[in-house]
Short mmCIF file of C-alpha atoms and ligand atoms in Angstrom, two decimals:
data_model
loop_
_atom_site.label_atom_id
_atom_site.label_comp_id
_atom_site.label_asym_id
_atom_site.label_seq_id
_atom_site.Cartn_x
_atom_site.Cartn_y
_atom_site.Cartn_z
CA MET A 18 -4.41 53.90 -212.65
CA THR A 19 -1.28 55.86 -214.35
CA VAL A 20 1.76 53.93 -215.01
CA LEU A 21 4.97 55.85 -215.40
CA ARG A 22 8.02 55.00 -217.09
CA ILE A 23 11.12 56.88 -215.51
CA ALA A 24 13.40 56.10 -218.49
CA ASN A 25 17.19 55.98 -218.84
CA GLY A 26 18.27 57.37 -215.46
CA ARG A 27 21.03 56.48 -212.51
CA VAL A 28 18.73 54.75 -210.39
CA ILE A 29 20.22 55.20 -206.84
CA ASP A 30 18.27 53.80 -203.69
CA PRO A 31 20.60 52.88 -200.87
CA SER A 32 18.15 51.16 -199.34
CA GLN A 33 18.79 48.09 -201.60
CA ASP A 34 22.36 49.12 -202.36
CA LEU A 35 21.44 49.76 -205.92
CA ASP A 36 23.32 52.13 -208.63
CA LYS A 37 22.62 51.55 -212.33
CA SER A 38 21.39 53.10 -215.39
CA THR A 39 17.98 51.50 -215.84
CA ASP A 40 13.85 52.51 -215.76
CA LEU A 41 12.01 52.91 -212.77
CA TRP A 42 8.59 51.93 -212.89
CA VAL A 43 6.00 53.67 -211.11
CA ASP A 44 2.39 51.82 -211.04
CA GLY A 45 -0.57 54.18 -209.49
CA GLU A 46 1.01 54.87 -205.84
CA ARG A 47 3.54 52.08 -205.54
CA ILE A 48 6.91 51.61 -206.90
CA ALA A 49 6.56 48.69 -209.53
CA GLY A 50 10.16 48.11 -210.37
CA ILE A 51 12.94 48.57 -212.36
CA GLY A 52 14.70 47.31 -215.79
CA THR A 53 11.83 45.53 -218.42
CA GLN A 54 8.07 45.44 -216.77
CA LYS A 55 5.16 43.65 -218.08
CA LEU A 56 3.40 47.49 -218.18
CA ARG A 57 2.35 49.79 -220.59
CA ALA A 58 3.24 53.23 -219.85
CA ASP A 59 0.95 56.03 -219.52
CA ARG A 60 3.79 58.72 -219.05
CA THR A 61 7.54 58.34 -219.94
CA ILE A 62 9.47 60.55 -218.52
CA ASP A 63 13.37 60.68 -220.40
CA ALA A 64 15.55 60.65 -217.66
CA SER A 65 18.87 60.68 -219.18
CA GLY A 66 21.59 62.28 -217.68
CA MET A 67 19.69 62.32 -214.19
CA ILE A 68 19.78 60.42 -211.13
CA VAL A 69 16.60 58.90 -209.65
CA CYS A 70 16.39 58.10 -206.22
CA PRO A 71 13.48 58.01 -203.62
CA GLY A 72 12.04 61.39 -202.59
CA LEU A 73 14.61 63.20 -199.95
CA ILE A 74 13.51 62.86 -196.59
CA ASP A 75 14.26 65.95 -194.71
CA MET A 76 13.92 65.49 -190.83
CA HIS A 77 13.99 68.60 -188.83
CA VAL A 78 12.12 71.27 -190.41
CA HIS A 79 10.18 74.10 -188.55
CA LEU A 80 6.85 74.59 -190.71
CA ARG A 81 5.28 77.04 -187.85
CA GLU A 82 2.09 76.29 -188.24
CA PRO A 83 0.06 76.57 -185.90
CA GLY A 84 0.85 80.27 -184.98
CA ARG A 85 3.10 81.61 -186.80
CA GLU A 86 1.66 81.88 -190.33
CA GLU A 87 3.24 84.96 -190.79
CA ASP A 88 7.00 83.34 -191.13
CA GLU A 89 5.44 79.98 -192.96
CA THR A 90 2.36 77.54 -193.51
CA ILE A 91 2.25 73.75 -193.64
CA ALA A 92 1.38 74.68 -197.46
CA THR A 93 4.31 77.05 -198.27
CA GLY A 94 6.73 74.69 -196.46
CA THR A 95 5.76 71.64 -198.61
CA ALA A 96 5.89 73.51 -201.49
CA ALA A 97 9.43 74.62 -201.14
CA ALA A 98 10.17 70.98 -199.76
CA VAL A 99 8.82 69.67 -202.76
CA ALA A 100 10.59 72.29 -204.98
CA GLY A 101 14.19 71.02 -203.13
CA GLY A 102 13.27 67.77 -204.12
CA VAL A 103 11.74 66.79 -200.80
CA THR A 104 9.24 64.59 -200.39
CA SER A 105 8.86 63.73 -196.54
CA VAL A 106 9.62 66.37 -194.25
CA ALA A 107 9.43 66.01 -190.06
CA CYS A 108 8.06 68.78 -188.65
CA MET A 109 9.20 70.25 -185.14
CA PRO A 110 6.55 70.97 -182.06
CA ASN A 111 7.66 74.04 -181.08
CA THR A 112 4.96 76.08 -182.93
CA GLU A 113 2.11 78.02 -181.16
CA PRO A 114 0.90 76.33 -179.06
CA PRO A 115 2.94 73.69 -179.09
CA LEU A 116 2.53 70.31 -180.68
CA ASP A 117 2.04 68.29 -177.60
CA THR A 118 -1.52 66.28 -177.73
CA GLN A 119 -2.98 63.71 -179.76
CA ALA A 120 -5.28 66.40 -181.72
CA ASP A 121 -2.13 69.02 -182.79
CA ALA A 122 -0.87 65.78 -184.52
CA GLU A 123 -4.02 65.30 -186.68
CA PHE A 124 -4.00 68.96 -187.08
CA VAL A 125 -0.79 68.60 -188.98
CA ARG A 126 -1.19 65.92 -191.03
CA MET A 127 -4.61 67.29 -191.69
CA GLN A 128 -3.67 70.39 -193.18
CA ALA A 129 -0.70 68.27 -195.11
CA LYS A 130 -3.11 66.74 -196.91
CA ARG A 131 -4.94 69.44 -197.34
CA ALA A 132 -2.09 71.20 -199.25
CA GLY A 133 -1.14 68.11 -201.11
CA HIS A 134 2.50 69.18 -201.74
CA ALA A 135 5.29 67.13 -199.59
CA ASN A 136 4.21 64.02 -196.62
CA VAL A 137 4.43 65.67 -193.37
CA TRP A 138 5.49 63.40 -190.46
CA PRO A 139 4.53 65.22 -186.72
CA ILE A 140 7.16 65.22 -184.72
CA GLY A 141 5.65 65.59 -180.72
CA CYS A 142 6.74 67.50 -177.90
CA ILE A 143 8.57 65.79 -175.00
CA SER A 144 7.27 67.95 -172.48
CA LYS A 145 3.69 69.95 -172.24
CA ASN A 146 3.62 72.68 -173.48
CA ARG A 147 7.52 72.80 -173.89
CA GLU A 148 8.18 73.57 -170.26
CA GLY A 149 9.98 70.97 -169.49
CA LYS A 150 8.19 70.25 -166.61
CA GLU A 151 5.92 67.19 -167.17
CA LEU A 152 5.98 64.43 -169.68
CA ALA A 153 3.45 65.34 -172.93
CA GLU A 154 1.16 62.64 -173.79
CA MET A 155 3.49 60.35 -175.22
CA GLY A 156 0.88 57.33 -175.97
CA GLY A 157 -1.57 60.09 -177.52
CA LEU A 158 1.04 61.70 -179.36
CA VAL A 159 1.86 57.95 -181.39
CA GLU A 160 -2.05 57.80 -182.09
CA GLY A 161 -2.14 60.90 -183.36
CA GLY A 162 0.91 59.89 -185.88
CA ALA A 163 4.24 61.51 -184.05
CA VAL A 164 6.91 59.80 -185.16
CA ALA A 165 9.49 61.08 -182.34
CA PHE A 166 9.85 63.56 -180.12
CA THR A 167 11.59 66.64 -178.82
CA ASP A 168 11.45 69.91 -177.70
CA ASP A 169 14.00 71.23 -179.55
CA GLY A 170 14.19 75.18 -179.53
CA SER A 171 15.09 74.51 -176.37
CA PRO A 172 16.82 71.67 -174.52
CA VAL A 173 15.31 69.53 -171.99
CA VAL A 174 17.28 71.06 -168.98
CA ASN A 175 15.40 68.75 -166.31
CA SER A 176 17.66 65.07 -166.65
CA GLU A 177 15.65 63.21 -164.77
CA LEU A 178 12.75 63.86 -167.82
CA MET A 179 14.86 63.35 -170.46
CA ARG A 180 15.37 59.74 -168.73
CA ARG A 181 11.32 59.11 -168.84
CA ALA A 182 11.09 60.23 -171.99
CA LEU A 183 13.25 57.87 -172.91
CA GLU A 184 11.78 54.89 -171.70
CA TYR A 185 8.58 55.98 -172.80
CA ALA A 186 9.74 56.75 -176.33
CA LYS A 187 11.20 52.96 -176.13
CA MET A 188 8.04 51.45 -175.23
CA PHE A 189 6.62 53.10 -178.84
CA ASP A 190 10.04 52.49 -180.62
CA LYS A 191 10.23 55.82 -180.82
CA ALA A 192 13.99 57.67 -181.08
CA ILE A 193 14.59 61.08 -178.68
CA LEU A 194 15.86 64.15 -180.76
CA SER A 195 17.63 66.61 -178.48
CA HIS A 196 18.30 69.99 -179.32
CA SER A 197 21.78 69.70 -177.00
CA GLU A 198 22.22 73.50 -175.51
CA ASP A 199 23.33 74.04 -171.82
CA LEU A 200 21.47 77.56 -171.35
CA GLU A 201 23.43 79.13 -168.75
CA LEU A 202 26.38 78.53 -170.96
CA THR A 203 24.68 80.43 -174.07
CA ARG A 204 22.32 82.79 -173.01
CA GLY A 205 22.52 85.95 -174.65
CA GLY A 206 24.95 84.58 -177.40
CA VAL A 207 24.74 85.41 -180.76
CA MET A 208 27.35 83.43 -182.45
CA HIS A 209 30.26 80.86 -181.87
CA GLU A 210 32.57 82.06 -178.74
CA GLY A 211 36.04 82.13 -179.73
CA LEU A 212 38.22 84.22 -181.79
CA VAL A 213 36.05 85.98 -183.95
CA SER A 214 33.57 86.72 -181.25
CA LEU A 215 36.03 88.15 -179.04
CA GLN A 216 37.26 90.61 -182.15
CA LEU A 217 33.62 91.90 -182.75
CA GLY A 218 32.65 92.50 -179.39
CA LEU A 219 29.74 90.38 -179.86
CA ARG A 220 28.56 87.78 -176.91
CA GLY A 221 29.61 84.00 -177.65
CA MET A 222 28.03 80.52 -176.86
CA PRO A 223 30.51 77.79 -176.48
CA ALA A 224 31.41 74.71 -178.17
CA ALA A 225 31.39 73.26 -174.28
CA GLY A 226 27.13 74.89 -174.25
CA GLU A 227 26.80 72.11 -176.66
CA GLU A 228 28.82 69.14 -175.89
CA ILE A 229 28.22 68.53 -171.98
CA MET A 230 24.68 68.32 -173.28
CA VAL A 231 25.59 65.89 -175.88
CA TYR A 232 27.25 63.77 -173.36
CA ARG A 233 24.26 64.09 -170.83
CA GLU A 234 21.94 62.60 -174.09
CA ILE A 235 24.42 59.61 -174.15
CA ALA A 236 25.10 59.03 -170.64
CA LEU A 237 21.20 58.87 -170.35
CA ALA A 238 20.93 56.61 -173.73
CA GLU A 239 23.20 54.02 -172.58
CA MET A 240 21.25 54.34 -169.26
CA THR A 241 18.15 53.48 -170.38
CA ASN A 242 18.88 51.89 -173.96
CA GLY A 243 16.65 54.16 -175.39
CA ARG A 244 16.82 55.25 -178.96
CA MET A 245 18.49 59.30 -179.11
CA HIS A 246 19.41 61.65 -182.20
CA ILE A 247 21.11 64.40 -181.86
CA CYS A 248 20.01 67.45 -183.72
CA HIS A 249 22.11 70.04 -185.55
CA VAL A 250 25.62 68.96 -184.62
CA SER A 251 27.81 71.86 -185.21
CA THR A 252 31.45 70.84 -182.67
CA ALA A 253 34.48 68.83 -183.47
CA GLY A 254 33.94 67.50 -179.87
CA SER A 255 30.69 66.68 -180.18
CA VAL A 256 31.04 64.49 -183.07
CA GLU A 257 34.01 62.77 -181.02
CA LEU A 258 31.54 62.06 -178.22
CA ILE A 259 28.89 60.35 -180.40
CA ARG A 260 32.01 58.62 -182.60
CA GLN A 261 32.92 57.13 -179.32
CA ALA A 262 29.50 55.95 -178.01
CA LYS A 263 28.52 54.49 -181.00
CA ARG A 264 31.78 52.29 -180.42
CA ARG A 265 30.48 51.08 -177.25
CA GLY A 266 27.13 50.09 -179.05
CA VAL A 267 24.74 53.17 -177.59
CA LYS A 268 21.63 53.35 -179.30
CA LEU A 269 22.76 56.96 -180.94
CA THR A 270 22.46 58.72 -184.33
CA GLY A 271 23.36 62.35 -185.35
CA GLU A 272 22.45 64.51 -187.89
CA ALA A 273 24.33 67.91 -189.54
CA CYS A 274 22.80 70.23 -191.49
CA PRO A 275 24.10 72.06 -194.48
CA HIS A 276 25.18 75.13 -193.29
CA HIS A 277 27.34 73.18 -190.49
CA ILE A 278 29.45 72.17 -193.25
CA THR A 279 30.20 75.21 -195.50
CA LEU A 280 30.10 78.27 -193.36
CA THR A 281 32.27 79.26 -190.26
CA ASP A 282 31.98 82.15 -187.40
CA GLU A 283 33.69 84.23 -190.05
CA CYS A 284 31.02 84.95 -191.27
CA LEU A 285 29.70 87.24 -188.86
CA ARG A 286 32.17 89.63 -189.63
CA SER A 287 29.32 90.78 -192.22
CA PHE A 288 26.64 91.23 -189.07
CA ASP A 289 23.95 89.60 -191.26
CA SER A 290 21.70 87.89 -189.37
CA ASN A 291 20.98 85.24 -192.07
CA PHE A 292 24.13 83.66 -190.16
CA LYS A 293 22.68 83.74 -187.13
CA MET A 294 21.87 80.24 -185.81
CA SER A 295 21.78 77.66 -182.71
CA PRO A 296 24.01 76.08 -182.62
CA PRO A 297 26.13 79.09 -184.30
CA LEU A 298 28.19 78.27 -186.70
CA ARG A 299 31.31 77.63 -185.50
CA THR A 300 35.01 77.37 -186.53
CA GLN A 301 36.89 75.46 -189.90
CA ARG A 302 38.42 73.01 -187.17
CA ASP A 303 34.37 72.06 -186.74
CA VAL A 304 33.48 72.06 -189.92
CA ASP A 305 36.16 70.06 -190.86
CA ALA A 306 35.13 67.66 -187.93
CA LEU A 307 31.83 67.23 -189.07
CA LEU A 308 32.87 66.71 -192.62
CA GLU A 309 35.11 63.79 -191.48
CA GLY A 310 32.07 62.82 -188.99
CA LEU A 311 29.96 62.75 -192.23
CA VAL A 312 32.24 60.55 -194.32
CA ASP A 313 33.19 57.55 -191.57
CA GLY A 314 29.16 57.35 -190.65
CA THR A 315 29.64 59.31 -187.44
CA ILE A 316 26.82 61.07 -188.46
CA GLU A 317 24.44 59.32 -190.96
CA VAL A 318 21.80 62.27 -191.31
CA LEU A 319 21.41 65.59 -193.14
CA ALA A 320 18.52 67.57 -192.69
CA THR A 321 18.31 71.27 -192.82
CA ASP A 322 16.45 72.62 -189.55
CA HIS A 323 14.49 75.10 -191.91
CA ALA A 324 13.53 77.94 -189.58
CA PRO A 325 11.75 80.53 -191.43
CA HIS A 326 10.99 84.42 -189.89
CA ALA A 327 9.41 86.50 -192.02
CA PRO A 328 11.76 89.35 -193.58
CA GLU A 329 10.75 92.18 -191.05
CA LYS A 330 12.03 89.98 -188.19
CA LYS A 331 15.56 89.46 -189.82
CA MET A 332 16.08 92.98 -190.32
CA ARG A 333 16.75 94.21 -186.64
CA GLU A 334 20.16 94.55 -185.34
CA LEU A 335 21.79 91.14 -184.48
CA ASP A 336 20.79 91.05 -180.91
CA GLN A 337 17.05 91.37 -181.64
CA THR A 338 16.70 88.87 -184.16
CA PRO A 339 15.46 85.50 -183.42
CA ASN A 340 18.17 82.37 -184.58
CA GLY A 341 17.86 80.18 -187.78
CA ILE A 342 17.49 80.06 -191.39
CA ILE A 343 16.01 78.09 -194.12
CA GLY A 344 17.47 75.30 -195.75
CA LEU A 345 14.77 72.87 -197.95
CA GLU A 346 15.30 74.79 -201.47
CA THR A 347 18.74 75.16 -200.75
CA PHE A 348 19.29 71.81 -199.17
CA LEU A 349 20.44 69.28 -202.24
CA PRO A 350 22.75 71.75 -203.76
CA VAL A 351 25.01 72.97 -200.96
CA CYS A 352 25.46 69.37 -199.53
CA VAL A 353 26.89 68.74 -203.34
CA LYS A 354 28.97 71.13 -202.79
CA ALA A 355 30.27 70.30 -199.62
CA LEU A 356 30.40 66.91 -200.12
CA ILE A 357 29.98 65.53 -203.83
CA GLU A 358 31.99 68.47 -205.95
CA THR A 359 34.82 67.85 -202.84
CA LYS A 360 34.87 63.85 -203.48
CA ARG A 361 34.25 63.58 -200.22
CA LEU A 362 31.43 61.44 -200.30
CA THR A 363 29.55 59.33 -203.36
CA TRP A 364 26.11 59.93 -204.75
CA PRO A 365 25.10 56.90 -203.13
CA GLN A 366 26.21 57.75 -199.65
CA MET A 367 25.23 61.22 -199.73
CA ILE A 368 21.75 59.65 -200.66
CA ALA A 369 21.51 57.54 -198.11
CA LYS A 370 21.88 60.58 -195.19
CA MET A 371 18.61 62.20 -197.00
CA THR A 372 16.16 58.54 -197.73
CA VAL A 373 17.20 55.34 -195.88
CA ASN A 374 19.18 56.72 -193.08
CA PRO A 375 16.48 59.76 -191.92
CA ALA A 376 13.87 57.21 -192.84
CA LYS A 377 15.36 54.35 -190.58
CA VAL A 378 15.42 57.10 -187.33
CA LEU A 379 11.77 57.80 -187.67
CA SER A 380 10.56 54.38 -188.47
CA ILE A 381 8.91 55.55 -191.57
CA ASP A 382 7.48 53.72 -194.63
CA ARG A 383 10.10 55.92 -197.43
CA GLY A 384 12.84 56.17 -198.59
CA THR A 385 13.32 53.21 -200.67
CA LEU A 386 12.47 52.36 -204.31
CA GLN A 387 11.89 48.84 -203.27
CA PRO A 388 8.83 47.21 -205.60
CA GLY A 389 5.66 47.52 -203.64
CA ARG A 390 6.50 50.55 -201.88
CA VAL A 391 4.97 54.12 -201.88
CA ALA A 392 6.20 55.91 -205.07
CA ASP A 393 8.04 59.00 -203.90
CA VAL A 394 10.59 59.46 -206.31
CA THR A 395 12.80 63.06 -206.61
CA ILE A 396 14.54 63.10 -209.90
CA ILE A 397 17.74 65.02 -209.69
CA ASP A 398 19.86 67.05 -212.50
CA PRO A 399 23.28 66.60 -211.02
CA ASN A 400 25.15 69.21 -214.07
CA ALA A 401 22.09 71.53 -213.45
CA GLU A 402 23.92 75.22 -212.63
CA TRP A 403 22.12 78.29 -211.02
CA THR A 404 22.39 81.17 -208.75
CA ILE A 405 20.44 81.09 -205.73
CA ASP A 406 17.95 83.87 -205.15
CA PRO A 407 15.87 83.39 -202.28
CA ALA A 408 13.16 85.81 -203.95
CA ARG A 409 12.02 82.78 -206.39
CA PHE A 410 11.49 80.71 -203.54
CA TYR A 411 8.34 78.96 -202.43
CA SER A 412 8.73 79.28 -198.58
CA LYS A 413 7.03 82.59 -197.06
CA SER A 414 10.61 83.48 -195.99
CA ARG A 415 13.87 84.83 -197.13
CA ASN A 416 16.29 84.22 -194.17
CA CYS A 417 19.18 82.49 -196.69
CA PRO A 418 22.28 82.63 -195.95
CA PHE A 419 23.15 81.38 -199.29
CA THR A 420 22.08 84.14 -201.75
CA GLY A 421 23.96 84.46 -204.53
CA TRP A 422 26.11 81.38 -204.56
CA LYS A 423 26.75 79.70 -208.06
CA VAL A 424 25.76 75.64 -207.29
CA ARG A 425 25.04 72.62 -209.05
CA ALA A 426 22.36 69.98 -209.13
CA ARG A 427 18.68 70.68 -208.29
CA ALA A 428 15.21 68.91 -208.07
CA HIS A 429 14.30 67.89 -211.82
CA LEU A 430 10.88 66.53 -211.15
CA VAL A 431 9.47 64.81 -208.02
CA VAL A 432 6.85 62.19 -208.27
CA LEU A 433 4.48 61.66 -204.30
CA GLY A 434 2.92 58.64 -204.40
CA GLY A 435 2.80 58.13 -208.03
CA VAL A 436 1.77 61.82 -209.36
CA VAL A 437 4.22 64.24 -210.38
CA ARG A 438 4.36 67.06 -208.09
CA PHE A 439 6.92 68.93 -209.32
CA GLU A 440 8.26 70.07 -212.61
CA ASN A 441 9.82 72.35 -215.29
CA GLY A 442 10.45 74.26 -211.75
CA LYS A 443 7.26 74.53 -211.00
CA VAL A 444 5.16 72.60 -207.88
CA VAL A 445 1.93 71.51 -209.61
ZN1 ZN B 524 17.39 72.78 -182.39
ZN1 ZN B 525 15.08 73.34 -185.27
#
């Protein structure tokens, strides 16, 4: 058993309202405590000038395995995660085949264990084969380790099926994660529908294409009293719908992605496919509303929607390229730019949205530095200045919209279950 003393850092743990300069002790795979402990350190890690927090959690990640290993594998995706300071990822089930059985969920966990980089929490399909017709074997998926359900990549079009999914998930105390999109309104769209799409002559996806479905999800959550989580909220209207529903006491949570709080549809003037995703980049008004939602607590989770695509797929014409961008290795600095450098959130407020809050949505035993809990710890250098260069990423893919950005803050050292997995800029 190795004892680690992480010395003199600013220890921030929103799960226990902790923000203080002290030592954090790790004994074997568990957190021992802070301050002075009756332990002898096998290794002392100097964390002066650093932030020491629970390992970051990204609850919206596409790892692509099985089926699309040319884009990403569980091994490369989890290496990218720890390099970004993320110790736990929840992976989306839109693989080939989709994760809709107990054996599928078990396969993902086995591959993650074999890779040994970050924890992977599989999310199971809502419907069999993601076809939106019949419910998947939700009980079996839970047995296999699934922590939530979604057909992400696609909406669940059939409202009755979504109602039953909420009712079943409630029996297991699991959340439903909604990719809120009305496909009839968005079909063929490559960007947000608005002034810019009109000027560029590109087919648009209107804000209503998201908001109609967000409203339906709220209505179904309210009716069933089930737990509903809205993925990648992107419009001002969605933020307001979620805000109002929460006031009424609906069991609802919301998630925002780094790209939706930093970029707008103006980026598409470059015709660069690294600005194409679903939901699309919206207008400045939407960005401002998302930021406001993060500040007032309407949106309690930050997640990347890390969506790798091999370079040749993203090099085609805009209407031929798949949606999505990678995000694990830029998660922290891009959120810092949008939220900390602008003084919208404090470090503890932002870290809560990357640790304890997603842990609560998924009901996973992570996102905390409480004594006795598994020692997943991220040490952040908040002042490290660097330039984003996807050529240096651990991800297999390079579809990053932040190339060349000068940013601040990065993971300095990452501990998983008491073992150092990232240090000196390298996954170890
Ligand atoms: Zn989605
Ligand atoms: Zn997604």
